[in-house]
Amino acid sequence: MREFTVQQNQSHSVLITGSTSGIGLAIAHCFARAGHHVMLHGLASDETAQALRAEFAGYSGNQGFSAADISTEAGCAQLVADTREAIGNPSILINNAGIQHTAPAHEFPAEKWQQILAINLSAGFFLSRDLLPAMRSNGWGRIINIASVHGLVASEHKSAYCAAKHGLVGLTKVLALENADRNITANAICPGWVETPLIQPQIENIAREQQVDLDTARAELVGAKQPMARATNPSAIGELALYLCGEFANTITGAALPVDGGWSAQ
Ligand SMILES: NC(=O)c1ccc[n+]([C@@H]2O[C@H](COP(=O)([O-])OP(=O)(O)OC[C@H]3O[C@@H](n4cnc5c(N)ncnc54)[C@H](O)[C@@H]3O)[C@@H](O)[C@H]2O)c1
C-alpha cells in the first residue's frame, strides 16, 4: 500500500499522441504543469515543433517531441522508440490523436475509412500493446483513450468515426480487465463538442450550406446535439485525464466517461 502511494506521487513519463494541437496540447500542458515529463507528438513542421518545445521549456519536467505518423504499426513503433529515448519509458499513455471525415456511408471514400480506423483505433491498440509489458512489470500504469460521445452514440455521416470510437471504448474495457491485477487502469474519455481545430470544417460547412456567420454556425452545431449548447474547453479534458492518473482514481477502470453537455443522457 505504501509503495503504491509513492508511485502515485512521483513524476511520470507521459506520452500524449496528437499533442501539437487542440485537446492533446491542452492535456500536455496539464501534465507538464503538474510536474510530469511529457512526450509531445503530432504531424508538425520542424518550425512548429520547435515553437512547441519552447512553449514547454518553462516546466520543471523533461519534454520530447516526435513527428511519427501513427497511421501504421511501424509509425507507432517509431513513436515508442522516440519516447523512450527522449523521456524514458512512459507509465502513462494517452491515446488522443484522431481525425474526422464526414460523408454518408454509401459515399464514404475507402481511403478515409482506412485512415480513420488506423489513426483513431489501431494506433491506440499498437501503442498500448507495446507499452503494457513495462507497465505490467512495474506494477503501475495508466491508459487513457480520448474516444468521443461517438464511442457511445451515433450521428449521421460519421460511419468510420463512430466505428473507430465505439471500437476504442471496447478496447479500453478489454485493457482494463486484462491489467486489473497490476495496478493498471484503462479508461476512455468521451467528449461531446470541444473547442478545437477538428470541429472547424464542420462549422464552416454549416455556415456555407445555411449562409450564416461562423458564430451562428457554431451555436447551431453544438446546440443540435447538446442540451447544454456550450463547447467544452480542451483543458477540462486535460484536468479529467490528470484526475484519472491521481490517487483517488485508482479504482476507476474500464469506464467510458462522457464530457458532453448532456448529449448522451438523452
Ligand atoms: N474536438 C472535438 O470536438 C472532439 C470531440 C470528441 C472527441 N474528440 C477527439 O479528441 C481527439 C483530439 O481531437 P482535437 O479536436 O484536439 O483534434 P486536432 O485536429 O486539434 O488534433 C489532432 C492531433 O492528432 C495528430 N494527428 C493526426 N493524424 C496523425 C497521424 N497520422 N500521425 C500522428 N499524429 C496525427 C495531429 O497532428 C494533431 O496533433 C481526437 O481523437 C478526436 O476524435 C474531439
PDB file of C-alpha atoms and ligand atoms in Angstrom:
ATOM      1  CA  MET A   1       0.000   0.000   0.000  1.00  0.00           C
ATOM      2  CA  ARG A   2       2.832   2.350   0.976  1.00  0.00           C
ATOM      3  CA  GLU A   3       4.771   1.545  -2.182  1.00  0.00           C
ATOM      4  CA  PHE A   4       1.621   2.259  -4.204  1.00  0.00           C
ATOM      5  CA  THR A   5       1.217   5.737  -2.660  1.00  0.00           C
ATOM      6  CA  VAL A   6       4.812   6.621  -3.567  1.00  0.00           C
ATOM      7  CA  GLN A   7       4.142   5.604  -7.192  1.00  0.00           C
ATOM      8  CA  GLN A   8       1.122   7.893  -7.263  1.00  0.00           C
ATOM      9  CA  ASN A   9       3.027  10.951  -6.120  1.00  0.00           C
ATOM     10  CA  GLN A  10       6.073  10.673  -8.334  1.00  0.00           C
ATOM     11  CA  SER A  11       6.671  12.381 -11.672  1.00  0.00           C
ATOM     12  CA  HIS A  12       5.693  10.096 -14.510  1.00  0.00           C
ATOM     13  CA  SER A  13       6.728   9.955 -18.132  1.00  0.00           C
ATOM     14  CA  VAL A  14       3.624  10.608 -20.180  1.00  0.00           C
ATOM     15  CA  LEU A  15       3.118  10.011 -23.890  1.00  0.00           C
ATOM     16  CA  ILE A  16       0.273  12.061 -25.355  1.00  0.00           C
ATOM     17  CA  THR A  17      -0.409  11.332 -29.016  1.00  0.00           C
ATOM     18  CA  GLY A  18      -1.624  14.195 -31.179  1.00  0.00           C
ATOM     19  CA  SER A  19      -0.450  16.828 -28.725  1.00  0.00           C
ATOM     20  CA  THR A  20       0.539  19.527 -31.226  1.00  0.00           C
ATOM     21  CA  SER A  21      -2.961  20.947 -31.171  1.00  0.00           C
ATOM     22  CA  GLY A  22      -6.420  21.001 -29.575  1.00  0.00           C
ATOM     23  CA  ILE A  23      -7.249  18.544 -26.796  1.00  0.00           C
ATOM     24  CA  GLY A  24      -3.846  16.788 -26.845  1.00  0.00           C
ATOM     25  CA  LEU A  25      -1.985  20.069 -26.424  1.00  0.00           C
ATOM     26  CA  ALA A  26      -4.223  21.055 -23.501  1.00  0.00           C
ATOM     27  CA  ILE A  27      -3.660  17.625 -21.881  1.00  0.00           C
ATOM     28  CA  ALA A  28       0.111  18.012 -22.320  1.00  0.00           C
ATOM     29  CA  HIS A  29       0.031  21.397 -20.573  1.00  0.00           C
ATOM     30  CA  CYS A  30      -1.978  19.957 -17.649  1.00  0.00           C
ATOM     31  CA  PHE A  31       0.507  17.101 -17.119  1.00  0.00           C
ATOM     32  CA  ALA A  32       3.575  19.330 -17.571  1.00  0.00           C
ATOM     33  CA  ARG A  33       2.134  21.859 -15.114  1.00  0.00           C
ATOM     34  CA  ALA A  34       1.703  19.007 -12.609  1.00  0.00           C
ATOM     35  CA  GLY A  35       5.443  18.232 -12.900  1.00  0.00           C
ATOM     36  CA  HIS A  36       5.334  15.206 -15.213  1.00  0.00           C
ATOM     37  CA  HIS A  37       7.703  14.546 -18.128  1.00  0.00           C
ATOM     38  CA  VAL A  38       5.755  14.862 -21.359  1.00  0.00           C
ATOM     39  CA  MET A  39       6.297  13.460 -24.830  1.00  0.00           C
ATOM     40  CA  LEU A  40       4.721  15.790 -27.362  1.00  0.00           C
ATOM     41  CA  HIS A  41       3.680  14.256 -30.649  1.00  0.00           C
ATOM     42  CA  GLY A  42       1.881  15.020 -33.882  1.00  0.00           C
ATOM     43  CA  LEU A  43       2.228  15.876 -37.521  1.00  0.00           C
ATOM     44  CA  ALA A  44       4.087  19.179 -37.420  1.00  0.00           C
ATOM     45  CA  SER A  45       6.814  21.018 -39.282  1.00  0.00           C
ATOM     46  CA  ASP A  46      10.242  21.437 -37.629  1.00  0.00           C
ATOM     47  CA  GLU A  47       9.360  25.078 -37.038  1.00  0.00           C
ATOM     48  CA  THR A  48       6.091  24.247 -35.251  1.00  0.00           C
ATOM     49  CA  ALA A  49       7.823  21.529 -33.251  1.00  0.00           C
ATOM     50  CA  GLN A  50      10.490  23.983 -32.120  1.00  0.00           C
ATOM     51  CA  ALA A  51       7.890  26.570 -31.107  1.00  0.00           C
ATOM     52  CA  LEU A  52       6.018  23.861 -29.213  1.00  0.00           C
ATOM     53  CA  ARG A  53       9.104  22.737 -27.319  1.00  0.00           C
ATOM     54  CA  ALA A  54       9.833  26.360 -26.416  1.00  0.00           C
ATOM     55  CA  GLU A  55       6.255  26.627 -25.085  1.00  0.00           C
ATOM     56  CA  PHE A  56       7.015  23.716 -22.693  1.00  0.00           C
ATOM     57  CA  ALA A  57      10.566  24.729 -21.763  1.00  0.00           C
ATOM     58  CA  GLY A  58       9.457  26.576 -18.614  1.00  0.00           C
ATOM     59  CA  TYR A  59       8.016  23.486 -16.928  1.00  0.00           C
ATOM     60  CA  SER A  60      10.073  21.545 -14.381  1.00  0.00           C
ATOM     61  CA  GLY A  61       9.782  18.155 -16.119  1.00  0.00           C
ATOM     62  CA  ASN A  62      11.595  16.942 -19.216  1.00  0.00           C
ATOM     63  CA  GLN A  63       9.965  17.007 -22.605  1.00  0.00           C
ATOM     64  CA  GLY A  64      10.471  15.480 -26.035  1.00  0.00           C
ATOM     65  CA  PHE A  65       8.823  15.619 -29.422  1.00  0.00           C
ATOM     66  CA  SER A  66       8.139  13.074 -32.176  1.00  0.00           C
ATOM     67  CA  ALA A  67       6.511  13.629 -35.567  1.00  0.00           C
ATOM     68  CA  ALA A  68       5.965   9.894 -36.168  1.00  0.00           C
ATOM     69  CA  ASP A  69       2.993   9.197 -38.413  1.00  0.00           C
ATOM     70  CA  ILE A  70       0.975   6.710 -36.338  1.00  0.00           C
ATOM     71  CA  SER A  71      -1.281   5.565 -39.169  1.00  0.00           C
ATOM     72  CA  THR A  72       0.900   2.423 -39.430  1.00  0.00           C
ATOM     73  CA  GLU A  73       2.201  -0.160 -36.956  1.00  0.00           C
ATOM     74  CA  ALA A  74       5.778   0.878 -37.870  1.00  0.00           C
ATOM     75  CA  GLY A  75       4.947   4.526 -37.151  1.00  0.00           C
ATOM     76  CA  CYS A  76       3.633   3.536 -33.706  1.00  0.00           C
ATOM     77  CA  ALA A  77       6.829   1.569 -33.009  1.00  0.00           C
ATOM     78  CA  GLN A  78       8.833   4.648 -34.046  1.00  0.00           C
ATOM     79  CA  LEU A  79       6.877   6.788 -31.600  1.00  0.00           C
ATOM     80  CA  VAL A  80       7.549   4.317 -28.778  1.00  0.00           C
ATOM     81  CA  ALA A  81      11.280   4.365 -29.588  1.00  0.00           C
ATOM     82  CA  ASP A  82      11.379   8.189 -29.817  1.00  0.00           C
ATOM     83  CA  THR A  83       9.556   8.462 -26.486  1.00  0.00           C
ATOM     84  CA  ARG A  84      11.858   6.060 -24.645  1.00  0.00           C
ATOM     85  CA  GLU A  85      14.856   7.959 -25.953  1.00  0.00           C
ATOM     86  CA  ALA A  86      13.505  11.402 -25.021  1.00  0.00           C
ATOM     87  CA  ILE A  87      11.800  10.905 -21.630  1.00  0.00           C
ATOM     88  CA  GLY A  88      12.259   7.230 -20.702  1.00  0.00           C
ATOM     89  CA  ASN A  89       9.619   4.529 -20.630  1.00  0.00           C
ATOM     90  CA  PRO A  90       6.150   6.059 -20.279  1.00  0.00           C
ATOM     91  CA  SER A  91       3.964   4.804 -17.447  1.00  0.00           C
ATOM     92  CA  ILE A  92       1.052   6.910 -18.712  1.00  0.00           C
ATOM     93  CA  LEU A  93      -0.213   6.606 -22.287  1.00  0.00           C
ATOM     94  CA  ILE A  94      -2.845   8.984 -23.605  1.00  0.00           C
ATOM     95  CA  ASN A  95      -4.179   7.929 -26.990  1.00  0.00           C
ATOM     96  CA  ASN A  96      -5.566  11.183 -28.281  1.00  0.00           C
ATOM     97  CA  ALA A  97      -4.583  11.606 -31.957  1.00  0.00           C
ATOM     98  CA  GLY A  98      -7.614  11.480 -34.202  1.00  0.00           C
ATOM     99  CA  ILE A  99      -9.024  12.636 -37.491  1.00  0.00           C
ATOM    100  CA  GLN A 100     -12.508  13.109 -38.877  1.00  0.00           C
ATOM    101  CA  HIS A 101     -14.224  12.869 -42.244  1.00  0.00           C
ATOM    102  CA  THR A 102     -17.949  13.197 -42.784  1.00  0.00           C
ATOM    103  CA  ALA A 103     -19.985  11.665 -45.630  1.00  0.00           C
ATOM    104  CA  PRO A 104     -22.912   9.255 -45.885  1.00  0.00           C
ATOM    105  CA  ALA A 105     -21.782   5.606 -45.654  1.00  0.00           C
ATOM    106  CA  HIS A 106     -22.874   4.947 -49.243  1.00  0.00           C
ATOM    107  CA  GLU A 107     -20.463   7.639 -50.461  1.00  0.00           C
ATOM    108  CA  PHE A 108     -17.650   7.194 -47.904  1.00  0.00           C
ATOM    109  CA  PRO A 109     -14.192   7.031 -49.565  1.00  0.00           C
ATOM    110  CA  ALA A 110     -12.339   3.771 -48.757  1.00  0.00           C
ATOM    111  CA  GLU A 111      -9.102   5.656 -48.150  1.00  0.00           C
ATOM    112  CA  LYS A 112     -10.731   7.871 -45.495  1.00  0.00           C
ATOM    113  CA  TRP A 113     -12.307   4.828 -43.826  1.00  0.00           C
ATOM    114  CA  GLN A 114      -8.897   3.110 -43.580  1.00  0.00           C
ATOM    115  CA  GLN A 115      -7.166   6.267 -42.316  1.00  0.00           C
ATOM    116  CA  ILE A 116      -9.742   6.925 -39.594  1.00  0.00           C
ATOM    117  CA  LEU A 117      -9.643   3.325 -38.387  1.00  0.00           C
ATOM    118  CA  ALA A 118      -5.819   3.331 -38.441  1.00  0.00           C
ATOM    119  CA  ILE A 119      -5.295   6.587 -36.519  1.00  0.00           C
ATOM    120  CA  ASN A 120      -8.357   6.688 -34.230  1.00  0.00           C
ATOM    121  CA  LEU A 121      -8.380   2.988 -33.280  1.00  0.00           C
ATOM    122  CA  SER A 122      -5.442   0.814 -34.390  1.00  0.00           C
ATOM    123  CA  ALA A 123      -2.760   3.245 -33.168  1.00  0.00           C
ATOM    124  CA  GLY A 124      -4.274   3.059 -29.672  1.00  0.00           C
ATOM    125  CA  PHE A 125      -4.026  -0.722 -29.817  1.00  0.00           C
ATOM    126  CA  PHE A 126      -0.430  -0.850 -31.113  1.00  0.00           C
ATOM    127  CA  LEU A 127       0.830   1.717 -28.598  1.00  0.00           C
ATOM    128  CA  SER A 128      -0.953   0.010 -25.687  1.00  0.00           C
ATOM    129  CA  ARG A 129       0.364  -3.395 -26.765  1.00  0.00           C
ATOM    130  CA  ASP A 130       3.938  -2.076 -26.946  1.00  0.00           C
ATOM    131  CA  LEU A 131       3.868  -0.143 -23.658  1.00  0.00           C
ATOM    132  CA  LEU A 132       1.893  -2.567 -21.478  1.00  0.00           C
ATOM    133  CA  PRO A 133       4.687  -5.089 -20.810  1.00  0.00           C
ATOM    134  CA  ALA A 134       6.803  -2.464 -18.992  1.00  0.00           C
ATOM    135  CA  MET A 135       3.750  -1.113 -17.126  1.00  0.00           C
ATOM    136  CA  ARG A 136       2.896  -4.676 -16.068  1.00  0.00           C
ATOM    137  CA  SER A 137       6.378  -5.420 -14.779  1.00  0.00           C
ATOM    138  CA  ASN A 138       6.446  -2.081 -12.905  1.00  0.00           C
ATOM    139  CA  GLY A 139       3.043  -2.813 -11.360  1.00  0.00           C
ATOM    140  CA  TRP A 140       1.606   0.594 -12.275  1.00  0.00           C
ATOM    141  CA  GLY A 141       0.270   2.225 -15.404  1.00  0.00           C
ATOM    142  CA  ARG A 142      -2.480   4.402 -16.820  1.00  0.00           C
ATOM    143  CA  ILE A 143      -4.000   4.247 -20.281  1.00  0.00           C
ATOM    144  CA  ILE A 144      -6.449   6.969 -21.237  1.00  0.00           C
ATOM    145  CA  ASN A 145      -8.155   6.813 -24.594  1.00  0.00           C
ATOM    146  CA  ILE A 146      -9.690  10.005 -25.878  1.00  0.00           C
ATOM    147  CA  ALA A 147     -12.731   8.484 -27.542  1.00  0.00           C
ATOM    148  CA  SER A 148     -15.808  10.622 -28.137  1.00  0.00           C
ATOM    149  CA  VAL A 149     -19.509  10.751 -27.445  1.00  0.00           C
ATOM    150  CA  HIS A 150     -19.454   8.948 -30.816  1.00  0.00           C
ATOM    151  CA  GLY A 151     -17.999   5.994 -28.918  1.00  0.00           C
ATOM    152  CA  LEU A 152     -21.387   5.815 -27.135  1.00  0.00           C
ATOM    153  CA  VAL A 153     -23.971   7.071 -29.623  1.00  0.00           C
ATOM    154  CA  ALA A 154     -24.100   7.614 -33.377  1.00  0.00           C
ATOM    155  CA  SER A 155     -24.579  10.554 -35.717  1.00  0.00           C
ATOM    156  CA  GLU A 156     -25.252  10.522 -39.431  1.00  0.00           C
ATOM    157  CA  HIS A 157     -22.301  10.804 -41.827  1.00  0.00           C
ATOM    158  CA  LYS A 158     -19.753   9.521 -39.292  1.00  0.00           C
ATOM    159  CA  SER A 159     -19.623   5.789 -40.059  1.00  0.00           C
ATOM    160  CA  ALA A 160     -15.839   5.446 -39.814  1.00  0.00           C
ATOM    161  CA  TYR A 161     -15.506   7.800 -36.844  1.00  0.00           C
ATOM    162  CA  CYS A 162     -18.320   6.071 -34.883  1.00  0.00           C
ATOM    163  CA  ALA A 163     -16.951   2.621 -35.742  1.00  0.00           C
ATOM    164  CA  ALA A 164     -13.457   3.632 -34.605  1.00  0.00           C
ATOM    165  CA  LYS A 165     -14.603   5.352 -31.401  1.00  0.00           C
ATOM    166  CA  HIS A 166     -17.005   2.539 -30.407  1.00  0.00           C
ATOM    167  CA  GLY A 167     -14.072   0.196 -31.072  1.00  0.00           C
ATOM    168  CA  LEU A 168     -11.811   2.300 -28.865  1.00  0.00           C
ATOM    169  CA  VAL A 169     -14.307   2.092 -25.994  1.00  0.00           C
ATOM    170  CA  GLY A 170     -14.388  -1.710 -26.421  1.00  0.00           C
ATOM    171  CA  LEU A 171     -10.581  -1.869 -26.490  1.00  0.00           C
ATOM    172  CA  THR A 172     -10.468   0.230 -23.297  1.00  0.00           C
ATOM    173  CA  LYS A 173     -12.687  -2.270 -21.455  1.00  0.00           C
ATOM    174  CA  VAL A 174     -10.566  -5.247 -22.511  1.00  0.00           C
ATOM    175  CA  LEU A 175      -7.342  -3.494 -21.437  1.00  0.00           C
ATOM    176  CA  ALA A 176      -8.966  -2.689 -18.081  1.00  0.00           C
ATOM    177  CA  LEU A 177      -9.911  -6.322 -17.476  1.00  0.00           C
ATOM    178  CA  GLU A 178      -6.592  -7.799 -18.601  1.00  0.00           C
ATOM    179  CA  ASN A 179      -4.485  -5.472 -16.439  1.00  0.00           C
ATOM    180  CA  ALA A 180      -6.597  -5.020 -13.317  1.00  0.00           C
ATOM    181  CA  ASP A 181      -4.231  -7.276 -11.346  1.00  0.00           C
ATOM    182  CA  ARG A 182      -1.229  -4.973 -11.987  1.00  0.00           C
ATOM    183  CA  ASN A 183      -2.463  -1.553 -10.788  1.00  0.00           C
ATOM    184  CA  ILE A 184      -3.022  -0.514 -14.376  1.00  0.00           C
ATOM    185  CA  THR A 185      -6.238   1.299 -15.236  1.00  0.00           C
ATOM    186  CA  ALA A 186      -7.629   1.944 -18.705  1.00  0.00           C
ATOM    187  CA  ASN A 187     -10.389   4.463 -19.266  1.00  0.00           C
ATOM    188  CA  ALA A 188     -11.986   6.290 -22.152  1.00  0.00           C
ATOM    189  CA  ILE A 189     -12.986   9.942 -22.059  1.00  0.00           C
ATOM    190  CA  CYS A 190     -15.926  10.645 -24.349  1.00  0.00           C
ATOM    191  CA  PRO A 191     -16.175  14.349 -25.174  1.00  0.00           C
ATOM    192  CA  GLY A 192     -19.068  15.989 -26.990  1.00  0.00           C
ATOM    193  CA  TRP A 193     -18.132  19.187 -28.806  1.00  0.00           C
ATOM    194  CA  VAL A 194     -14.757  20.574 -27.748  1.00  0.00           C
ATOM    195  CA  GLU A 195     -13.453  23.930 -28.956  1.00  0.00           C
ATOM    196  CA  THR A 196     -10.584  22.732 -31.251  1.00  0.00           C
ATOM    197  CA  PRO A 197      -9.489  22.860 -34.934  1.00  0.00           C
ATOM    198  CA  LEU A 198     -11.079  19.413 -35.532  1.00  0.00           C
ATOM    199  CA  ILE A 199     -14.606  20.837 -35.455  1.00  0.00           C
ATOM    200  CA  GLN A 200     -13.799  23.880 -37.611  1.00  0.00           C
ATOM    201  CA  PRO A 201     -14.573  22.275 -41.005  1.00  0.00           C
ATOM    202  CA  GLN A 202     -17.971  21.162 -39.687  1.00  0.00           C
ATOM    203  CA  ILE A 203     -18.729  24.726 -38.553  1.00  0.00           C
ATOM    204  CA  GLU A 204     -17.639  26.057 -41.946  1.00  0.00           C
ATOM    205  CA  ASN A 205     -19.863  23.507 -43.737  1.00  0.00           C
ATOM    206  CA  ILE A 206     -22.927  24.689 -41.805  1.00  0.00           C
ATOM    207  CA  ALA A 207     -22.022  28.350 -42.443  1.00  0.00           C
ATOM    208  CA  ARG A 208     -21.702  27.660 -46.176  1.00  0.00           C
ATOM    209  CA  GLU A 209     -24.805  25.482 -46.512  1.00  0.00           C
ATOM    210  CA  GLN A 210     -27.070  27.757 -44.434  1.00  0.00           C
ATOM    211  CA  GLN A 211     -25.416  31.060 -45.469  1.00  0.00           C
ATOM    212  CA  VAL A 212     -24.884  32.120 -41.823  1.00  0.00           C
ATOM    213  CA  ASP A 213     -21.843  33.525 -39.990  1.00  0.00           C
ATOM    214  CA  LEU A 214     -19.385  31.250 -38.127  1.00  0.00           C
ATOM    215  CA  ASP A 215     -20.710  32.071 -34.617  1.00  0.00           C
ATOM    216  CA  THR A 216     -24.259  31.202 -35.655  1.00  0.00           C
ATOM    217  CA  ALA A 217     -22.985  28.020 -37.330  1.00  0.00           C
ATOM    218  CA  ARG A 218     -21.054  27.022 -34.164  1.00  0.00           C
ATOM    219  CA  ALA A 219     -24.119  27.551 -31.932  1.00  0.00           C
ATOM    220  CA  GLU A 220     -26.198  25.536 -34.413  1.00  0.00           C
ATOM    221  CA  LEU A 221     -23.646  22.665 -34.475  1.00  0.00           C
ATOM    222  CA  VAL A 222     -23.271  22.407 -30.686  1.00  0.00           C
ATOM    223  CA  GLY A 223     -26.926  23.050 -29.782  1.00  0.00           C
ATOM    224  CA  ALA A 224     -28.237  20.491 -32.267  1.00  0.00           C
ATOM    225  CA  LYS A 225     -26.843  17.651 -30.134  1.00  0.00           C
ATOM    226  CA  GLN A 226     -26.075  19.009 -26.656  1.00  0.00           C
ATOM    227  CA  PRO A 227     -28.801  20.140 -24.226  1.00  0.00           C
ATOM    228  CA  MET A 228     -26.059  22.367 -22.810  1.00  0.00           C
ATOM    229  CA  ALA A 229     -25.233  24.277 -26.004  1.00  0.00           C
ATOM    230  CA  ARG A 230     -21.669  25.095 -24.973  1.00  0.00           C
ATOM    231  CA  ALA A 231     -18.499  23.523 -26.378  1.00  0.00           C
ATOM    232  CA  THR A 232     -16.133  22.094 -23.723  1.00  0.00           C
ATOM    233  CA  ASN A 233     -12.818  23.826 -23.020  1.00  0.00           C
ATOM    234  CA  PRO A 234      -9.967  21.428 -24.017  1.00  0.00           C
ATOM    235  CA  SER A 235      -8.328  21.991 -20.608  1.00  0.00           C
ATOM    236  CA  ALA A 236     -11.343  20.336 -18.954  1.00  0.00           C
ATOM    237  CA  ILE A 237     -10.367  17.121 -20.737  1.00  0.00           C
ATOM    238  CA  GLY A 238      -6.769  17.593 -19.560  1.00  0.00           C
ATOM    239  CA  GLU A 239      -7.864  18.034 -15.940  1.00  0.00           C
ATOM    240  CA  LEU A 240     -10.016  14.898 -16.107  1.00  0.00           C
ATOM    241  CA  ALA A 241      -7.115  12.898 -17.595  1.00  0.00           C
ATOM    242  CA  LEU A 242      -4.887  14.161 -14.774  1.00  0.00           C
ATOM    243  CA  TYR A 243      -7.510  13.141 -12.212  1.00  0.00           C
ATOM    244  CA  LEU A 244      -7.641   9.635 -13.724  1.00  0.00           C
ATOM    245  CA  CYS A 245      -3.893   9.333 -13.053  1.00  0.00           C
ATOM    246  CA  GLY A 246      -4.207  10.545  -9.459  1.00  0.00           C
ATOM    247  CA  GLU A 247      -4.613   8.799  -6.148  1.00  0.00           C
ATOM    248  CA  PHE A 248      -8.394   8.956  -5.880  1.00  0.00           C
ATOM    249  CA  ALA A 249      -8.992   7.397  -9.310  1.00  0.00           C
ATOM    250  CA  ASN A 250      -7.193   4.129  -8.670  1.00  0.00           C
ATOM    251  CA  THR A 251     -10.374   2.031  -8.849  1.00  0.00           C
ATOM    252  CA  ILE A 252     -11.832   3.810 -11.869  1.00  0.00           C
ATOM    253  CA  THR A 253     -11.153   1.436 -14.729  1.00  0.00           C
ATOM    254  CA  GLY A 254     -12.940   0.244 -17.834  1.00  0.00           C
ATOM    255  CA  ALA A 255     -15.097   3.370 -17.766  1.00  0.00           C
ATOM    256  CA  ALA A 256     -16.247   5.493 -20.685  1.00  0.00           C
ATOM    257  CA  LEU A 257     -16.752   8.924 -19.179  1.00  0.00           C
ATOM    258  CA  PRO A 258     -18.904  11.398 -21.128  1.00  0.00           C
ATOM    259  CA  VAL A 259     -17.982  15.105 -21.044  1.00  0.00           C
ATOM    260  CA  ASP A 260     -20.717  16.120 -23.423  1.00  0.00           C
ATOM    261  CA  GLY A 261     -23.148  18.735 -22.075  1.00  0.00           C
ATOM    262  CA  GLY A 262     -25.799  16.029 -21.640  1.00  0.00           C
ATOM    263  CA  TRP A 263     -25.642  14.744 -25.254  1.00  0.00           C
ATOM    264  CA  SER A 264     -25.512  11.041 -24.358  1.00  0.00           C
ATOM    265  CA  ALA A 265     -28.030  11.382 -21.500  1.00  0.00           C
ATOM    266  CA  GLN A 266     -30.887  11.798 -23.978  1.00  0.00           C
TER     267      GLN A 266
HETATM  268  N1  LIG B   1     -12.819  18.471 -30.942  1.00  0.00           N
HETATM  269  C1  LIG B   1     -13.875  17.793 -30.566  1.00  0.00           C
HETATM  270  O1  LIG B   1     -14.977  18.329 -30.503  1.00  0.00           O
HETATM  271  C2  LIG B   1     -13.744  16.348 -30.172  1.00  0.00           C
HETATM  272  C3  LIG B   1     -14.852  15.730 -29.601  1.00  0.00           C
HETATM  273  C4  LIG B   1     -14.756  14.402 -29.215  1.00  0.00           C
HETATM  274  C5  LIG B   1     -13.582  13.719 -29.383  1.00  0.00           C
HETATM  275  N2  LIG B   1     -12.521  14.342 -29.949  1.00  0.00           N
HETATM  276  C6  LIG B   1     -11.306  13.540 -30.106  1.00  0.00           C
HETATM  277  O2  LIG B   1     -10.239  14.157 -29.431  1.00  0.00           O
HETATM  278  C7  LIG B   1      -9.013  13.879 -30.094  1.00  0.00           C
HETATM  279  C8  LIG B   1      -8.283  15.173 -30.392  1.00  0.00           C
HETATM  280  O3  LIG B   1      -9.114  15.982 -31.187  1.00  0.00           O
HETATM  281  P1  LIG B   1      -8.791  17.516 -31.465  1.00  0.00           P
HETATM  282  O4  LIG B   1     -10.087  18.148 -31.710  1.00  0.00           O
HETATM  283  O5  LIG B   1      -7.897  18.055 -30.419  1.00  0.00           O
HETATM  284  O6  LIG B   1      -8.016  17.379 -32.883  1.00  0.00           O
HETATM  285  P2  LIG B   1      -6.901  18.288 -33.592  1.00  0.00           P
HETATM  286  O7  LIG B   1      -7.190  18.183 -35.051  1.00  0.00           O
HETATM  287  O8  LIG B   1      -6.811  19.622 -32.964  1.00  0.00           O
HETATM  288  O9  LIG B   1      -5.549  17.480 -33.261  1.00  0.00           O
HETATM  289  C9  LIG B   1      -5.318  16.213 -33.780  1.00  0.00           C
HETATM  290  C10 LIG B   1      -3.903  15.779 -33.435  1.00  0.00           C
HETATM  291  O10 LIG B   1      -3.682  14.477 -34.000  1.00  0.00           O
HETATM  292  C11 LIG B   1      -2.473  14.491 -34.761  1.00  0.00           C
HETATM  293  N3  LIG B   1      -2.550  13.531 -35.862  1.00  0.00           N
HETATM  294  C12 LIG B   1      -3.500  13.406 -36.807  1.00  0.00           C
HETATM  295  N4  LIG B   1      -3.173  12.431 -37.673  1.00  0.00           N
HETATM  296  C13 LIG B   1      -1.985  11.912 -37.255  1.00  0.00           C
HETATM  297  C14 LIG B   1      -1.127  10.885 -37.739  1.00  0.00           C
HETATM  298  N5  LIG B   1      -1.400  10.185 -38.828  1.00  0.00           N
HETATM  299  N6  LIG B   1       0.021  10.641 -37.069  1.00  0.00           N
HETATM  300  C15 LIG B   1       0.343  11.379 -35.981  1.00  0.00           C
HETATM  301  N7  LIG B   1      -0.442  12.348 -35.473  1.00  0.00           N
HETATM  302  C16 LIG B   1      -1.589  12.609 -36.114  1.00  0.00           C
HETATM  303  C17 LIG B   1      -2.370  15.927 -35.274  1.00  0.00           C
HETATM  304  O11 LIG B   1      -1.048  16.231 -35.687  1.00  0.00           O
HETATM  305  C18 LIG B   1      -2.815  16.691 -34.035  1.00  0.00           C
HETATM  306  O12 LIG B   1      -1.745  16.792 -33.130  1.00  0.00           O
HETATM  307  C19 LIG B   1      -9.380  13.084 -31.352  1.00  0.00           C
HETATM  308  O13 LIG B   1      -9.208  11.718 -31.120  1.00  0.00           O
HETATM  309  C20 LIG B   1     -10.844  13.419 -31.543  1.00  0.00           C
HETATM  310  O14 LIG B   1     -11.522  12.409 -32.231  1.00  0.00           O
HETATM  311  C21 LIG B   1     -12.565  15.634 -30.343  1.00  0.00           C
END
